[in-house]
mmCIF file of C-alpha atoms in Angstrom:
data_model
loop_
_atom_site.group_PDB
_atom_site.id
_atom_site.type_symbol
_atom_site.label_atom_id
_atom_site.label_comp_id
_atom_site.label_asym_id
_atom_site.label_seq_id
_atom_site.Cartn_x
_atom_site.Cartn_y
_atom_site.Cartn_z
ATOM 1 C CA UNK Y 282 0.699 39.408 9.258
ATOM 2 C CA UNK Y 283 0.570 35.794 10.295
ATOM 3 C CA UNK Y 284 1.007 32.621 8.242
ATOM 4 C CA UNK Y 285 -2.112 30.690 7.284
ATOM 5 C CA UNK Y 286 -2.187 27.080 8.425
ATOM 6 C CA UNK Y 287 -1.650 24.753 5.490
ATOM 7 C CA UNK Y 288 -1.367 21.106 4.585
ATOM 8 C CA UNK Y 289 0.170 19.519 1.497
ATOM 9 C CA UNK Y 290 0.419 16.275 -0.431
ATOM 10 C CA UNK Y 291 2.439 14.929 -3.348
ATOM 11 C CA UNK Y 292 1.215 13.358 -6.579
ATOM 12 C CA UNK Y 293 3.023 12.144 -9.692
ATOM 13 C CA UNK Y 294 2.581 15.357 -11.756
ATOM 14 C CA UNK Y 295 1.692 17.927 -9.100
ATOM 15 C CA UNK Y 296 2.002 19.009 -5.503
ATOM 16 C CA UNK Y 297 -1.092 20.287 -3.710
ATOM 17 C CA UNK Y 298 -1.155 22.841 -0.897
ATOM 18 C CA UNK Y 299 -4.343 23.743 0.935
ATOM 19 C CA UNK Y 300 -4.247 27.006 2.868
ATOM 20 C CA UNK Y 301 -6.917 26.661 5.557
ATOM 21 C CA UNK Y 302 -8.427 30.136 5.760
ATOM 22 C CA UNK Y 303 -12.190 30.480 6.096
ATOM 23 C CA UNK Y 304 -13.985 33.281 4.246
ATOM 24 C CA UNK Y 305 -10.802 34.444 2.536
ATOM 25 C CA UNK Y 306 -10.785 37.745 0.663
ATOM 26 C CA UNK Y 307 -8.204 39.570 -1.435
ATOM 27 C CA UNK Y 308 -6.464 36.292 -2.269
ATOM 28 C CA UNK Y 309 -3.181 36.865 -4.100
ATOM 29 C CA UNK Y 310 -0.974 33.972 -5.098
ATOM 30 C CA UNK Y 311 2.237 34.341 -7.009
ATOM 31 C CA UNK Y 312 3.758 31.193 -8.490
ATOM 32 C CA UNK Y 313 7.460 31.367 -9.361
ATOM 33 C CA UNK Y 314 9.639 28.551 -10.629
ATOM 34 C CA UNK Y 315 11.038 27.760 -7.176
ATOM 35 C CA UNK Y 316 8.714 29.541 -4.740
ATOM 36 C CA UNK Y 317 5.135 30.441 -3.926
ATOM 37 C CA UNK Y 318 3.822 33.607 -2.292
ATOM 38 C CA UNK Y 319 0.345 33.374 -0.706
ATOM 39 C CA UNK Y 320 -1.502 36.381 0.740
ATOM 40 C CA UNK Y 321 -5.078 36.918 1.849
ATOM 41 C CA UNK Y 322 -7.375 38.376 4.470
ATOM 42 C CA UNK Y 323 -9.671 35.932 6.214
ATOM 43 C CA UNK Y 324 -11.037 34.146 9.222
ATOM 44 C CA UNK Y 325 -13.507 35.443 11.783
ATOM 45 C CA UNK Y 326 -11.078 38.185 12.820
ATOM 46 C CA UNK Y 327 -10.203 39.244 9.227
ATOM 47 C CA UNK Y 328 -6.510 38.611 9.882
ATOM 48 C CA UNK Y 329 -3.930 39.239 7.185
ATOM 49 C CA UNK Y 330 -2.101 36.083 6.160
ATOM 50 C CA UNK Y 331 1.231 35.722 4.390
ATOM 51 C CA UNK Y 332 3.041 32.506 3.482
ATOM 52 C CA UNK Y 333 6.274 32.529 1.481
ATOM 53 C CA UNK Y 334 7.760 29.167 0.561
ATOM 54 C CA UNK Y 335 10.977 28.199 -1.188
ATOM 55 C CA UNK Y 336 9.889 24.954 -2.805
ATOM 56 C CA UNK Y 337 11.710 21.616 -2.725
ATOM 57 C CA UNK Y 338 11.925 21.479 -6.519
ATOM 58 C CA UNK Y 339 10.888 23.501 -9.579
ATOM 59 C CA UNK Y 340 7.301 24.018 -10.700
ATOM 60 C CA UNK Y 341 5.754 25.367 -13.883
ATOM 61 C CA UNK Y 342 4.232 28.714 -12.820
ATOM 62 C CA UNK Y 343 2.087 28.943 -15.965
ATOM 63 C CA UNK Y 344 0.471 25.542 -15.374
ATOM 64 C CA UNK Y 345 -0.001 25.995 -11.605
ATOM 65 C CA UNK Y 346 -3.466 27.029 -10.461
ATOM 66 C CA UNK Y 347 -5.513 27.763 -7.355
ATOM 67 C CA UNK Y 348 -9.153 27.525 -6.322
ATOM 68 C CA UNK Y 349 -10.796 29.439 -3.491
ATOM 69 C CA UNK Y 350 -13.662 27.963 -1.452
ATOM 70 C CA UNK Y 351 -15.427 29.236 1.663
ATOM 71 C CA UNK Y 352 -13.141 27.135 3.865
ATOM 72 C CA UNK Y 353 -9.756 27.185 2.132
ATOM 73 C CA UNK Y 354 -7.615 27.971 -0.894
ATOM 74 C CA UNK Y 355 -6.301 24.918 -2.735
ATOM 75 C CA UNK Y 356 -3.198 25.330 -4.913
ATOM 76 C CA UNK Y 357 -2.117 22.831 -7.547
ATOM 77 C CA UNK Y 358 1.584 23.261 -8.315
ATOM 78 C CA UNK Y 359 2.534 21.542 -11.569
ATOM 79 C CA UNK Y 360 5.951 19.847 -11.258
ATOM 80 C CA UNK Y 361 8.499 20.484 -13.992
ATOM 81 C CA UNK Y 362 9.761 16.928 -13.459
ATOM 82 C CA UNK Y 363 6.720 14.649 -13.363
ATOM 83 C CA UNK Y 364 7.319 11.379 -11.567
ATOM 84 C CA UNK Y 365 9.856 12.788 -9.132
ATOM 85 C CA UNK Y 366 8.764 12.370 -5.521
ATOM 86 C CA UNK Y 367 8.964 15.314 -3.119
ATOM 87 C CA UNK Y 368 9.932 14.114 0.385
ATOM 88 C CA UNK Y 369 9.004 17.565 1.747
ATOM 89 C CA UNK Y 370 7.410 20.735 0.432
ATOM 90 C CA UNK Y 371 10.178 23.199 1.184
ATOM 91 C CA UNK Y 372 13.793 23.412 0.101
ATOM 92 C CA UNK Y 373 14.934 23.699 3.733
ATOM 93 C CA UNK Y 374 14.465 20.811 6.119
ATOM 94 C CA UNK Y 375 13.137 23.248 8.732
ATOM 95 C CA UNK Y 376 9.767 22.453 10.328
ATOM 96 C CA UNK Y 377 7.039 25.068 10.185
ATOM 97 C CA UNK Y 378 4.375 24.910 12.888
ATOM 98 C CA UNK Y 379 1.725 26.095 10.406
ATOM 99 C CA UNK Y 380 2.516 23.426 7.767
ATOM 100 C CA UNK Y 381 1.567 19.760 7.901
ATOM 101 C CA UNK Y 382 1.115 16.741 5.652
ATOM 102 C CA UNK Y 383 -2.415 16.027 4.400
ATOM 103 C CA UNK Y 384 -2.510 12.313 5.203
ATOM 104 C CA UNK Y 385 -6.134 12.031 4.025
ATOM 105 C CA UNK Y 386 -4.993 12.737 0.471
ATOM 106 C CA UNK Y 387 -1.456 11.379 0.599
ATOM 107 C CA UNK Y 388 -0.767 8.521 -1.780
ATOM 108 C CA UNK Y 389 2.387 6.472 -2.129
ATOM 109 C CA UNK Y 390 2.408 6.547 -5.909
ATOM 110 C CA UNK Y 391 5.933 5.154 -6.319
ATOM 111 C CA UNK Y 392 4.409 1.671 -6.664
ATOM 112 C CA UNK Y 393 0.923 2.246 -8.035
ATOM 113 C CA UNK Y 394 0.840 -0.592 -10.575
ATOM 114 C CA UNK Y 395 -2.465 -1.775 -9.034
ATOM 115 C CA UNK Y 396 -3.945 1.720 -9.239
ATOM 116 C CA UNK Y 397 -7.229 0.525 -10.790
ATOM 117 C CA UNK Y 398 -7.957 -1.895 -7.959
ATOM 118 C CA UNK Y 399 -10.096 -0.611 -5.142
ATOM 119 C CA UNK Y 400 -8.901 -1.007 -1.566
ATOM 120 C CA UNK Y 401 -11.333 -3.870 -1.100
ATOM 121 C CA UNK Y 402 -9.997 -5.692 -4.174
ATOM 122 C CA UNK Y 403 -6.412 -5.246 -2.946
ATOM 123 C CA UNK Y 404 -7.395 -6.613 0.464
ATOM 124 C CA UNK Y 405 -9.190 -9.600 -1.132
ATOM 125 C CA UNK Y 406 -6.185 -10.365 -3.329
ATOM 126 C CA UNK Y 407 -3.893 -10.224 -0.310
ATOM 127 C CA UNK Y 408 -6.111 -12.615 1.635
ATOM 128 C CA UNK Y 409 -6.330 -15.025 -1.323
ATOM 129 C CA UNK Y 410 -2.550 -15.006 -1.752
ATOM 130 C CA UNK Y 411 -2.000 -15.928 1.895
ATOM 131 C CA UNK Y 412 -2.954 -19.510 1.149
ATOM 132 C CA UNK Y 413 -4.675 -21.717 3.694
ATOM 133 C CA UNK Y 414 -4.605 -25.148 2.041
ATOM 134 C CA UNK Y 415 -2.814 -26.676 5.005
ATOM 135 C CA UNK Y 416 -5.380 -25.678 7.652
ATOM 136 C CA UNK Y 417 -6.340 -28.497 10.050
ATOM 137 C CA UNK Y 418 -9.778 -30.108 9.827
ATOM 138 C CA UNK Y 419 -12.215 -28.429 12.153
ATOM 139 C CA UNK Y 420 -14.833 -31.166 12.703
ATOM 140 C CA UNK Y 421 -17.347 -30.343 15.405
ATOM 141 C CA UNK Y 422 -16.356 -26.707 15.708
ATOM 142 C CA UNK Y 423 -19.868 -25.488 14.824
ATOM 143 C CA UNK Y 424 -21.481 -27.450 17.690
ATOM 144 C CA UNK Y 425 -18.840 -26.215 20.179
ATOM 145 C CA UNK Y 426 -19.319 -22.602 19.087
ATOM 146 C CA UNK Y 427 -23.089 -22.911 19.464
ATOM 147 C CA UNK Y 428 -22.733 -24.426 22.958
ATOM 148 C CA UNK Y 429 -20.337 -21.619 23.973
ATOM 149 C CA UNK Y 430 -22.642 -19.015 22.483
ATOM 150 C CA UNK Y 431 -25.753 -20.207 24.346
ATOM 151 C CA UNK Y 432 -23.714 -20.441 27.573
ATOM 152 C CA UNK Y 433 -22.543 -16.848 27.119
ATOM 153 C CA UNK Y 434 -26.136 -15.672 26.560
ATOM 154 C CA UNK Y 435 -27.169 -17.374 29.789
ATOM 155 C CA UNK Y 436 -24.370 -15.631 31.741
ATOM 156 C CA UNK Y 437 -25.283 -12.261 30.233
ATOM 157 C CA UNK Y 438 -28.969 -12.680 31.046
ATOM 158 C CA UNK Y 439 -28.165 -13.574 34.668
ATOM 159 C CA UNK Y 440 -25.715 -10.671 34.982
ATOM 160 C CA UNK Y 441 -28.250 -8.219 33.557
ATOM 161 C CA UNK Y 442 -30.858 -9.224 36.147
ATOM 162 C CA UNK Y 443 -28.376 -8.654 38.992
ATOM 163 C CA UNK Y 444 -27.268 -5.150 37.957
ATOM 164 C CA UNK Y 445 -29.022 -2.510 40.107
ATOM 165 C CA UNK Y 446 -30.679 0.352 38.283
ATOM 166 C CA UNK Y 447 -29.710 3.922 38.967
ATOM 167 C CA UNK Y 448 -32.670 6.190 39.419
#
């Protein structure tokens, strides 16, 4: 048996683990208060997978769930202490070569007071708060930019004519 590759991320009430096994069969997951046991058969070679993890903190086994798709098995582990951040998935600080952080879904929820704002709104607010009242006057900048722009077009046109074609 070999471990399935997996990635995880932390949320306020839950921790998510995605076991990346395509076409998994015979999926068996056992949730205990401080550990998870994942077993399945899958992949193109129908390999047997086994992952046993001693978790960083306690979970509620009755509220923890999993969902199988064609590409993976996603587990939602319900924390017993909601609002407590998990700096790692496992109790031990050891690194596992089959386990990584899912940065696409990771969220720093410790300071999520602006949770309703979209990324664009947050960016706009940041730009507005940067100020800019004391910028110097920029008289004549438009004419200079247009002169530079037409000069650059002229250089590009000349350079394009001089480039030999490969054929």
